[in-house]
mmCIF file of N, CA and C in Angstrom:
data_model
loop_
_atom_site.group_PDB
_atom_site.id
_atom_site.type_symbol
_atom_site.label_atom_id
_atom_site.label_comp_id
_atom_site.label_asym_id
_atom_site.label_seq_id
_atom_site.Cartn_x
_atom_site.Cartn_y
_atom_site.Cartn_z
ATOM 1 N N ILE M 1 -23.668 31.617 19.921
ATOM 2 C CA ILE M 1 -23.298 30.906 19.983
ATOM 3 C C ILE M 1 -23.520 28.815 19.634
ATOM 4 N N GLU M 2 -24.399 29.079 18.613
ATOM 5 C CA GLU M 2 -25.168 27.710 18.710
ATOM 6 C C GLU M 2 -24.293 27.327 17.410
ATOM 7 N N ASN M 3 -24.759 29.120 16.162
ATOM 8 C CA ASN M 3 -24.870 29.035 15.423
ATOM 9 C C ASN M 3 -22.881 28.572 14.399
ATOM 10 N N ASP M 4 -21.899 29.297 15.484
ATOM 11 C CA ASP M 4 -20.687 28.858 15.419
ATOM 12 C C ASP M 4 -20.444 27.865 15.285
ATOM 13 N N VAL M 5 -21.670 26.895 16.826
ATOM 14 C CA VAL M 5 -20.849 25.532 17.109
ATOM 15 C C VAL M 5 -21.280 24.424 15.681
ATOM 16 N N THR M 6 -22.283 24.983 15.114
ATOM 17 C CA THR M 6 -23.139 24.343 13.730
ATOM 18 C C THR M 6 -21.304 24.743 12.508
ATOM 19 N N GLN M 7 -21.212 25.974 12.336
ATOM 20 C CA GLN M 7 -20.094 26.221 11.537
ATOM 21 C C GLN M 7 -18.982 25.395 11.106
ATOM 22 N N LEU M 8 -18.604 25.215 13.483
ATOM 23 C CA LEU M 8 -17.384 24.838 13.125
ATOM 24 C C LEU M 8 -17.845 22.614 13.578
ATOM 25 N N GLU M 9 -18.657 22.590 13.161
ATOM 26 C CA GLU M 9 -19.188 21.048 13.138
ATOM 27 C C GLU M 9 -19.055 20.873 11.471
ATOM 28 N N LYS M 10 -19.469 21.765 10.880
ATOM 29 C CA LYS M 10 -19.434 21.851 9.328
ATOM 30 C C LYS M 10 -18.560 21.786 9.391
ATOM 31 N N MET M 11 -17.669 22.872 9.475
ATOM 32 C CA MET M 11 -15.657 22.753 9.471
ATOM 33 C C MET M 11 -15.392 21.382 9.325
ATOM 34 N N ARG M 12 -15.547 20.902 10.461
ATOM 35 C CA ARG M 12 -15.147 19.197 10.537
ATOM 36 C C ARG M 12 -14.860 18.252 9.491
ATOM 37 N N LEU M 13 -16.461 18.321 9.278
ATOM 38 C CA LEU M 13 -16.953 17.247 8.939
ATOM 39 C C LEU M 13 -16.183 17.129 7.132
ATOM 40 N N GLU M 14 -15.774 18.988 6.841
ATOM 41 C CA GLU M 14 -15.335 18.805 5.335
ATOM 42 C C GLU M 14 -13.977 18.684 5.620
ATOM 43 N N LEU M 15 -13.337 19.062 6.949
ATOM 44 C CA LEU M 15 -11.969 18.879 6.863
ATOM 45 C C LEU M 15 -11.715 16.819 6.389
ATOM 46 N N ILE M 16 -12.394 16.311 7.145
ATOM 47 C CA ILE M 16 -12.800 14.989 7.684
ATOM 48 C C ILE M 16 -12.557 14.165 6.073
ATOM 49 N N ALA M 17 -13.513 14.862 5.292
ATOM 50 C CA ALA M 17 -14.167 14.196 3.795
ATOM 51 C C ALA M 17 -12.554 14.473 2.928
ATOM 52 N N SER M 18 -12.308 16.033 3.065
ATOM 53 C CA SER M 18 -11.283 16.336 2.022
ATOM 54 C C SER M 18 -9.954 15.599 2.263
ATOM 55 N N VAL M 19 -9.879 15.373 4.091
ATOM 56 C CA VAL M 19 -8.305 14.176 4.104
ATOM 57 C C VAL M 19 -9.065 12.436 3.207
ATOM 58 N N LYS M 20 -10.270 12.482 3.332
ATOM 59 C CA LYS M 20 -10.451 11.107 2.589
ATOM 60 C C LYS M 20 -10.636 11.265 1.154
ATOM 61 N N GLN M 21 -10.141 12.040 1.059
ATOM 62 C CA GLN M 21 -10.701 12.047 -0.533
ATOM 63 C C GLN M 21 -8.105 12.283 -1.409
ATOM 64 N N ARG M 22 -7.815 12.602 -0.079
ATOM 65 C CA ARG M 22 -6.473 12.805 -0.816
ATOM 66 C C ARG M 22 -5.999 11.778 -0.550
ATOM 67 N N GLU M 23 -6.523 10.925 0.679
ATOM 68 C CA GLU M 23 -5.896 9.623 0.961
ATOM 69 C C GLU M 23 -6.494 8.172 -0.922
ATOM 70 N N GLN M 24 -7.125 8.593 -0.796
ATOM 71 C CA GLN M 24 -8.031 8.119 -1.789
ATOM 72 C C GLN M 24 -7.223 8.002 -3.009
ATOM 73 N N PHE M 25 -6.820 9.476 -3.350
ATOM 74 C CA PHE M 25 -6.440 10.176 -4.845
ATOM 75 C C PHE M 25 -4.818 9.281 -4.539
ATOM 76 N N PHE M 26 -4.517 9.555 -2.979
ATOM 77 C CA PHE M 26 -2.776 9.210 -3.159
ATOM 78 C C PHE M 26 -2.729 7.757 -3.661
ATOM 79 N N ALA M 27 -4.086 6.560 -2.462
ATOM 80 C CA ALA M 27 -3.931 5.721 -3.026
ATOM 81 C C ALA M 27 -3.966 5.424 -4.376
ATOM 82 N N ALA M 28 -5.143 5.818 -4.922
ATOM 83 C CA ALA M 28 -5.458 5.294 -7.037
ATOM 84 C C ALA M 28 -3.998 5.651 -7.184
ATOM 85 N N VAL M 29 -3.156 6.984 -7.733
ATOM 86 C CA VAL M 29 -1.985 7.354 -7.898
ATOM 87 C C VAL M 29 -1.134 6.514 -8.098
ATOM 88 N N SER M 30 -1.093 5.874 -6.620
ATOM 89 C CA SER M 30 -0.157 4.825 -6.031
ATOM 90 C C SER M 30 -0.713 3.486 -7.052
ATOM 91 N N HIS M 31 -1.960 3.327 -7.519
ATOM 92 C CA HIS M 31 -2.319 1.787 -7.863
ATOM 93 C C HIS M 31 -1.854 1.802 -9.592
ATOM 94 N N GLU M 32 -2.540 3.018 -10.287
ATOM 95 C CA GLU M 32 -1.634 3.125 -11.769
ATOM 96 C C GLU M 32 -0.149 3.202 -11.979
ATOM 97 N N LEU M 33 0.538 4.028 -10.789
ATOM 98 C CA LEU M 33 1.306 3.962 -11.570
ATOM 99 C C LEU M 33 2.446 2.336 -10.974
ATOM 100 N N ARG M 34 1.861 2.093 -10.351
ATOM 101 C CA ARG M 34 2.789 0.221 -10.260
ATOM 102 C C ARG M 34 1.981 -0.668 -11.633
ATOM 103 N N THR M 35 1.284 -0.225 -12.521
ATOM 104 C CA THR M 35 1.409 -1.173 -13.059
ATOM 105 C C THR M 35 2.408 -1.326 -14.530
ATOM 106 N N PRO M 36 2.544 0.608 -15.148
ATOM 107 C CA PRO M 36 3.402 0.456 -15.578
ATOM 108 C C PRO M 36 4.741 0.327 -15.045
ATOM 109 N N LEU M 37 5.458 0.370 -13.473
ATOM 110 C CA LEU M 37 6.224 -0.184 -13.210
ATOM 111 C C LEU M 37 6.449 -0.781 -12.947
ATOM 112 N N ASN M 38 5.749 -2.095 -12.693
ATOM 113 C CA ASN M 38 6.083 -4.290 -12.649
ATOM 114 C C ASN M 38 6.239 -4.219 -14.030
ATOM 115 N N ALA M 39 5.723 -3.426 -15.384
ATOM 116 C CA ALA M 39 5.755 -4.142 -16.151
ATOM 117 C C ALA M 39 7.646 -3.415 -16.760
ATOM 118 N N ILE M 40 7.913 -2.400 -16.224
ATOM 119 C CA ILE M 40 9.248 -2.240 -16.659
ATOM 120 C C ILE M 40 10.467 -3.703 -16.028
ATOM 121 N N ILE M 41 10.180 -3.839 -14.497
ATOM 122 C CA ILE M 41 10.238 -4.371 -13.791
ATOM 123 C C ILE M 41 10.562 -6.043 -14.049
ATOM 124 N N GLY M 42 9.709 -6.463 -14.880
ATOM 125 C CA GLY M 42 9.766 -7.362 -15.221
ATOM 126 C C GLY M 42 9.914 -7.920 -17.180
ATOM 127 N N LEU M 43 10.176 -6.810 -17.594
ATOM 128 C CA LEU M 43 10.468 -6.674 -18.749
ATOM 129 C C LEU M 43 12.523 -6.686 -18.896
ATOM 130 N N THR M 44 12.407 -5.953 -17.697
ATOM 131 C CA THR M 44 14.285 -5.638 -17.288
ATOM 132 C C THR M 44 15.114 -7.373 -17.794
ATOM 133 N N GLY M 45 13.207 -7.234 -16.639
ATOM 134 C CA GLY M 45 14.694 -9.161 -15.937
ATOM 135 C C GLY M 45 14.306 -10.196 -15.945
ATOM 136 N N ASN M 46 13.271 -9.748 -17.936
ATOM 137 C CA ASN M 46 13.480 -10.448 -18.575
ATOM 138 C C ASN M 46 14.563 -10.413 -19.531
ATOM 139 N N LEU M 47 14.872 -9.646 -19.831
ATOM 140 C CA LEU M 47 16.086 -8.923 -21.097
ATOM 141 C C LEU M 47 17.004 -9.890 -19.946
ATOM 142 N N MET M 48 17.678 -9.500 -19.649
ATOM 143 C CA MET M 48 18.111 -9.982 -18.243
ATOM 144 C C MET M 48 18.433 -11.064 -18.391
ATOM 145 N N GLU M 49 17.805 -12.026 -17.710
ATOM 146 C CA GLU M 49 17.956 -13.526 -17.931
ATOM 147 C C GLU M 49 18.017 -13.971 -19.311
ATOM 148 N N ASP M 50 17.437 -13.541 -20.558
ATOM 149 C CA ASP M 50 17.835 -13.234 -22.192
ATOM 150 C C ASP M 50 19.363 -13.670 -21.834
ATOM 151 N N PHE M 51 19.718 -12.536 -21.283
ATOM 152 C CA PHE M 51 20.929 -12.338 -22.088
ATOM 153 C C PHE M 51 22.320 -13.469 -21.040
ATOM 154 N N GLU M 52 21.509 -13.686 -20.076
ATOM 155 C CA GLU M 52 22.749 -14.669 -19.226
ATOM 156 C C GLU M 52 21.811 -16.268 -20.149
ATOM 157 N N GLU M 53 20.884 -16.331 -19.900
ATOM 158 C CA GLU M 53 20.541 -17.989 -20.161
ATOM 159 C C GLU M 53 20.971 -18.075 -21.832
ATOM 160 N N LYS M 54 20.856 -17.149 -22.660
ATOM 161 C CA LYS M 54 21.372 -17.322 -23.465
ATOM 162 C C LYS M 54 21.735 -16.946 -24.687
ATOM 163 N N GLU M 55 23.312 -16.864 -23.192
ATOM 164 C CA GLU M 55 24.564 -16.760 -23.867
ATOM 165 C C GLU M 55 24.286 -15.146 -24.913
ATOM 166 N N MET M 56 23.758 -14.861 -25.223
ATOM 167 C CA MET M 56 23.645 -13.456 -26.030
ATOM 168 C C MET M 56 24.486 -12.540 -25.477
ATOM 169 N N LEU M 57 24.851 -12.313 -26.575
ATOM 170 C CA LEU M 57 26.114 -11.094 -26.554
ATOM 171 C C LEU M 57 25.545 -8.935 -26.005
ATOM 172 N N ALA M 58 25.846 -8.609 -25.445
ATOM 173 C CA ALA M 58 24.371 -7.124 -25.013
ATOM 174 C C ALA M 58 26.552 -6.201 -25.350
ATOM 175 N N PRO M 59 25.975 -5.508 -25.760
ATOM 176 C CA PRO M 59 26.988 -3.644 -26.098
ATOM 177 C C PRO M 59 27.651 -4.102 -24.006
ATOM 178 N N GLN M 60 28.620 -3.753 -24.335
ATOM 179 C CA GLN M 60 29.529 -3.829 -22.596
ATOM 180 C C GLN M 60 28.540 -3.524 -21.886
ATOM 181 N N ASP M 61 27.899 -2.008 -22.563
ATOM 182 C CA ASP M 61 27.017 -0.861 -20.660
ATOM 183 C C ASP M 61 26.293 -1.171 -21.115
ATOM 184 N N CYS M 62 25.781 -2.873 -21.749
ATOM 185 C CA CYS M 62 23.653 -2.928 -21.981
ATOM 186 C C CYS M 62 23.781 -3.245 -20.491
ATOM 187 N N VAL M 63 24.508 -4.552 -19.820
ATOM 188 C CA VAL M 63 23.725 -5.173 -18.817
ATOM 189 C C VAL M 63 24.557 -4.544 -17.184
ATOM 190 N N PRO M 64 25.331 -3.534 -17.387
ATOM 191 C CA PRO M 64 25.189 -3.149 -15.900
ATOM 192 C C PRO M 64 23.693 -2.203 -16.239
ATOM 193 N N THR M 65 23.604 -1.103 -17.568
ATOM 194 C CA THR M 65 22.541 0.113 -16.896
ATOM 195 C C THR M 65 21.322 -0.401 -17.397
ATOM 196 N N LEU M 66 20.394 -1.981 -17.646
ATOM 197 C CA LEU M 66 19.788 -2.605 -17.118
ATOM 198 C C LEU M 66 19.444 -2.717 -16.041
ATOM 199 N N ASP M 67 21.096 -3.355 -15.563
ATOM 200 C CA ASP M 67 20.816 -3.649 -13.504
ATOM 201 C C ASP M 67 20.553 -2.146 -13.136
ATOM 202 N N VAL M 68 21.231 -1.386 -13.333
ATOM 203 C CA VAL M 68 20.355 0.109 -12.594
ATOM 204 C C VAL M 68 19.247 0.483 -13.201
ATOM 205 N N VAL M 69 19.219 0.291 -14.298
ATOM 206 C CA VAL M 69 17.094 0.459 -14.218
ATOM 207 C C VAL M 69 16.278 -0.586 -13.375
ATOM 208 N N LEU M 70 16.474 -2.025 -13.475
ATOM 209 C CA LEU M 70 16.249 -3.017 -12.177
ATOM 210 C C LEU M 70 15.853 -2.631 -11.323
ATOM 211 N N SER M 71 17.045 -1.637 -10.698
ATOM 212 C CA SER M 71 17.033 -1.536 -9.009
ATOM 213 C C SER M 71 15.942 -0.811 -8.765
ATOM 214 N N SER M 72 16.537 0.565 -9.840
ATOM 215 C CA SER M 72 15.963 2.006 -9.732
ATOM 216 C C SER M 72 14.249 1.779 -10.041
ATOM 217 N N ALA M 73 13.965 0.695 -10.944
ATOM 218 C CA ALA M 73 12.173 0.496 -10.577
ATOM 219 C C ALA M 73 11.893 -0.258 -9.773
ATOM 220 N N GLN M 74 12.656 -0.705 -8.900
ATOM 221 C CA GLN M 74 12.182 -1.493 -7.247
ATOM 222 C C GLN M 74 12.353 -0.531 -6.613
ATOM 223 N N ARG M 75 13.320 0.448 -6.643
ATOM 224 C CA ARG M 75 12.791 1.436 -4.856
ATOM 225 C C ARG M 75 11.570 2.278 -5.537
ATOM 226 N N LEU M 76 11.536 2.805 -6.780
ATOM 227 C CA LEU M 76 9.696 3.389 -6.946
ATOM 228 C C LEU M 76 8.873 2.794 -6.703
ATOM 229 N N ASN M 77 8.620 1.416 -6.605
ATOM 230 C CA ASN M 77 7.565 0.280 -6.140
ATOM 231 C C ASN M 77 7.885 -0.128 -5.070
ATOM 232 N N MET M 78 9.328 -0.067 -4.114
ATOM 233 C CA MET M 78 9.102 0.765 -2.663
ATOM 234 C C MET M 78 7.900 1.238 -2.114
ATOM 235 N N LEU M 79 8.502 3.363 -2.684
ATOM 236 C CA LEU M 79 8.713 4.187 -2.011
ATOM 237 C C LEU M 79 6.419 4.153 -2.751
ATOM 238 N N ILE M 80 6.228 3.684 -3.657
ATOM 239 C CA ILE M 80 4.639 3.355 -3.852
ATOM 240 C C ILE M 80 4.105 2.709 -2.785
ATOM 241 N N ASN M 81 5.331 1.866 -2.742
ATOM 242 C CA ASN M 81 4.400 1.068 -1.785
ATOM 243 C C ASN M 81 4.307 1.387 -0.227
ATOM 244 N N ASP M 82 5.603 1.817 -0.338
ATOM 245 C CA ASP M 82 5.411 3.149 1.077
ATOM 246 C C ASP M 82 4.263 3.516 1.079
ATOM 247 N N ILE M 83 3.783 4.988 -0.073
ATOM 248 C CA ILE M 83 2.794 5.472 -0.049
ATOM 249 C C ILE M 83 1.200 5.015 0.125
ATOM 250 N N LEU M 84 1.451 3.217 -0.176
ATOM 251 C CA LEU M 84 -0.045 2.722 0.007
ATOM 252 C C LEU M 84 0.539 2.306 1.798
ATOM 253 N N ASP M 85 1.065 1.896 2.053
ATOM 254 C CA ASP M 85 1.112 1.929 3.456
ATOM 255 C C ASP M 85 0.771 2.463 4.488
ATOM 256 N N ALA M 86 1.436 4.347 3.920
ATOM 257 C CA ALA M 86 1.028 5.132 5.007
ATOM 258 C C ALA M 86 -0.575 4.997 4.755
ATOM 259 N N ALA M 87 -1.100 5.227 3.358
ATOM 260 C CA ALA M 87 -2.584 5.581 3.552
ATOM 261 C C ALA M 87 -3.306 4.355 4.716
ATOM 262 N N ALA M 88 -2.789 3.065 4.625
ATOM 263 C CA ALA M 88 -3.580 2.410 5.370
ATOM 264 C C ALA M 88 -3.470 2.380 6.955
ATOM 265 N N PHE M 89 -2.344 2.651 6.860
ATOM 266 C CA PHE M 89 -2.087 3.125 8.421
ATOM 267 C C PHE M 89 -3.030 4.415 8.875
ATOM 268 N N LYS M 90 -3.049 5.258 8.089
ATOM 269 C CA LYS M 90 -4.073 6.263 8.930
ATOM 270 C C LYS M 90 -5.419 5.975 8.709
ATOM 271 N N GLN M 91 -5.467 5.046 7.852
ATOM 272 C CA GLN M 91 -6.683 3.993 7.686
ATOM 273 C C GLN M 91 -7.554 3.043 9.021
ATOM 274 N N GLY M 92 -6.684 2.579 10.076
ATOM 275 C CA GLY M 92 -5.696 1.235 11.142
ATOM 276 C C GLY M 92 -6.651 0.485 10.135
ATOM 277 N N THR M 93 -5.566 -0.308 8.172
ATOM 278 C CA THR M 93 -5.900 -1.372 7.737
ATOM 279 C C THR M 93 -4.377 -1.602 7.224
ATOM 280 N N MET M 94 -3.546 -1.163 8.337
ATOM 281 C CA MET M 94 -1.687 -1.332 8.407
ATOM 282 C C MET M 94 -2.077 -3.106 8.882
ATOM 283 N N LYS M 95 -0.443 -4.169 7.856
ATOM 284 C CA LYS M 95 -0.679 -5.179 8.698
ATOM 285 C C LYS M 95 0.741 -4.991 8.818
ATOM 286 N N ILE M 96 1.663 -5.170 10.719
ATOM 287 C CA ILE M 96 3.290 -4.946 9.627
ATOM 288 C C ILE M 96 3.662 -6.719 9.986
ATOM 289 N N VAL M 97 4.714 -6.066 8.940
ATOM 290 C CA VAL M 97 4.717 -8.145 9.266
ATOM 291 C C VAL M 97 6.682 -7.940 9.068
ATOM 292 N N ASP M 98 7.416 -8.765 10.262
ATOM 293 C CA ASP M 98 9.020 -8.538 10.800
ATOM 294 C C ASP M 98 9.524 -8.958 9.939
ATOM 295 N N GLY M 99 10.556 -8.484 9.470
ATOM 296 C CA GLY M 99 11.681 -9.027 8.272
ATOM 297 C C GLY M 99 13.035 -8.395 8.457
ATOM 298 N N GLN M 100 13.464 -9.315 8.019
ATOM 299 C CA GLN M 100 15.163 -9.048 7.904
ATOM 300 C C GLN M 100 15.535 -8.504 6.508
ATOM 301 N N VAL M 101 16.660 -7.244 7.135
ATOM 302 C CA VAL M 101 17.147 -6.324 5.863
ATOM 303 C C VAL M 101 18.682 -6.451 4.818
ATOM 304 N N ASP M 102 18.550 -6.749 4.032
ATOM 305 C CA ASP M 102 20.303 -7.518 3.739
ATOM 306 C C ASP M 102 20.726 -5.879 3.419
ATOM 307 N N VAL M 103 21.497 -5.319 4.993
ATOM 308 C CA VAL M 103 22.564 -3.502 4.944
ATOM 309 C C VAL M 103 23.446 -3.492 3.405
ATOM 310 N N GLU M 104 23.935 -4.642 3.878
ATOM 311 C CA GLU M 104 24.895 -4.284 2.357
ATOM 312 C C GLU M 104 24.101 -4.869 1.080
ATOM 313 N N ASP M 105 23.446 -4.933 0.952
ATOM 314 C CA ASP M 105 22.549 -5.161 -0.922
ATOM 315 C C ASP M 105 22.155 -4.058 -0.530
ATOM 316 N N ALA M 106 21.282 -3.872 0.115
ATOM 317 C CA ALA M 106 20.151 -2.013 0.195
ATOM 318 C C ALA M 106 21.514 -0.758 -0.187
ATOM 319 N N ILE M 107 22.829 -0.544 0.601
ATOM 320 C CA ILE M 107 23.954 -0.394 -0.123
ATOM 321 C C ILE M 107 24.444 0.014 -0.994
ATOM 322 N N GLN M 108 24.642 -1.593 -1.357
ATOM 323 C CA GLN M 108 24.808 -1.117 -3.162
ATOM 324 C C GLN M 108 24.232 -0.719 -4.592
ATOM 325 N N GLN M 109 22.956 -1.440 -3.880
ATOM 326 C CA GLN M 109 21.781 -0.774 -4.668
ATOM 327 C C GLN M 109 21.332 0.722 -4.687
ATOM 328 N N VAL M 110 21.160 1.033 -3.750
ATOM 329 C CA VAL M 110 21.992 2.805 -3.473
ATOM 330 C C VAL M 110 23.146 3.749 -4.192
ATOM 331 N N CYS M 111 24.223 2.583 -4.119
ATOM 332 C CA CYS M 111 25.350 3.395 -4.755
ATOM 333 C C CYS M 111 25.237 3.104 -6.446
ATOM 334 N N LYS M 112 24.747 1.815 -6.734
ATOM 335 C CA LYS M 112 24.082 1.587 -8.030
ATOM 336 C C LYS M 112 23.384 3.005 -8.452
ATOM 337 N N GLN M 113 22.554 2.824 -8.455
ATOM 338 C CA GLN M 113 21.907 4.787 -8.834
ATOM 339 C C GLN M 113 22.111 5.558 -8.597
ATOM 340 N N LEU M 114 22.895 6.614 -7.945
ATOM 341 C CA LEU M 114 23.978 7.227 -7.261
ATOM 342 C C LEU M 114 24.577 7.503 -8.513
ATOM 343 N N CYS M 115 25.754 6.126 -9.067
ATOM 344 C CA CYS M 115 26.396 5.764 -9.931
ATOM 345 C C CYS M 115 25.990 6.482 -11.437
ATOM 346 N N VAL M 116 25.006 6.748 -11.620
ATOM 347 C CA VAL M 116 24.327 7.171 -12.710
ATOM 348 C C VAL M 116 24.240 8.589 -12.749
ATOM 349 N N LEU M 117 24.002 9.307 -11.364
ATOM 350 C CA LEU M 117 23.842 10.758 -11.571
ATOM 351 C C LEU M 117 25.728 11.693 -11.477
ATOM 352 N N CYS M 118 26.564 10.632 -11.055
ATOM 353 C CA CYS M 118 28.022 11.338 -11.118
ATOM 354 C C CYS M 118 28.260 11.547 -12.876
ATOM 355 N N ASN M 119 29.627 13.061 -13.086
ATOM 356 C CA ASN M 119 29.226 13.091 -14.141
ATOM 357 C C ASN M 119 30.442 13.678 -13.278
ATOM 358 N N GLY M 120 31.463 14.340 -14.840
ATOM 359 C CA GLY M 120 32.630 15.463 -14.604
ATOM 360 C C GLY M 120 33.637 14.465 -14.183
ATOM 361 N N GLY M 121 33.858 13.419 -14.540
ATOM 362 C CA GLY M 121 34.962 12.532 -12.964
ATOM 363 C C GLY M 121 34.547 12.300 -12.438
ATOM 364 N N VAL M 122 33.801 12.538 -11.917
ATOM 365 C CA VAL M 122 33.174 12.295 -10.517
ATOM 366 C C VAL M 122 32.635 10.592 -10.689
ATOM 367 N N THR M 123 33.521 9.879 -9.688
ATOM 368 C CA THR M 123 33.215 8.483 -9.265
ATOM 369 C C THR M 123 32.176 8.063 -8.430
ATOM 370 N N LEU M 124 32.225 7.188 -7.986
ATOM 371 C CA LEU M 124 31.107 6.711 -6.714
ATOM 372 C C LEU M 124 32.052 5.697 -6.525
ATOM 373 N N LYS M 125 33.084 4.613 -5.300
ATOM 374 C CA LYS M 125 33.068 3.398 -5.104
ATOM 375 C C LYS M 125 32.936 3.568 -3.003
ATOM 376 N N TYR M 126 32.190 2.214 -3.268
ATOM 377 C CA TYR M 126 31.740 1.791 -2.175
ATOM 378 C C TYR M 126 32.457 0.361 -2.025
ATOM 379 N N HIS M 127 33.272 0.454 0.132
ATOM 380 C CA HIS M 127 33.771 -0.461 -0.053
ATOM 381 C C HIS M 127 33.303 -0.685 1.450
ATOM 382 N N SER M 128 33.781 -2.379 1.459
ATOM 383 C CA SER M 128 32.719 -3.204 2.236
ATOM 384 C C SER M 128 33.497 -3.503 3.118
ATOM 385 N N THR M 129 33.662 -3.454 4.536
ATOM 386 C CA THR M 129 34.865 -4.379 4.917
ATOM 387 C C THR M 129 33.941 -6.008 5.635
ATOM 388 N N GLY M 130 32.792 -6.046 5.613
ATOM 389 C CA GLY M 130 32.232 -7.480 5.557
ATOM 390 C C GLY M 130 31.859 -7.673 6.500
ATOM 391 N N ASP M 131 31.892 -6.542 7.826
ATOM 392 C CA ASP M 131 31.354 -7.214 9.139
ATOM 393 C C ASP M 131 30.175 -6.101 8.871
ATOM 394 N N LEU M 132 29.354 -5.886 7.533
ATOM 395 C CA LEU M 132 27.463 -4.868 7.733
ATOM 396 C C LEU M 132 26.809 -6.378 8.429
ATOM 397 N N PRO M 133 25.773 -6.603 9.439
ATOM 398 C CA PRO M 133 24.946 -7.247 9.902
ATOM 399 C C PRO M 133 23.730 -7.899 7.989
ATOM 400 N N PRO M 134 23.139 -8.875 8.688
ATOM 401 C CA PRO M 134 23.386 -9.331 6.881
ATOM 402 C C PRO M 134 21.533 -8.944 7.164
#
């Protein structure tokens, strides 16, 4: 029986170490994804500002496409942050911040991202009655 208990304890310690390694891996990967993603967000934002501020003429489809790139990158950044938050939660170091969410804006961003996937004459339209809470 003592041998079984020793083996169980060894397996428990190995499992704990494995879980910690997995969490460290997710945190490292998330941080590595953030750097190029933040570059995409920053550069796309700069291009959009250049078009607006310098009154540069862009092809018809350029600005809406850049808007989708920017919102998609921002959404991916939020997902990466969620992965980091989950790791922090498991380690007991998560800080919760209370804040408001603009539901209307969130729905519009999702629709913009999904429109890119529409093809074959399919269009996605969103109509708001304006009565959603901010």
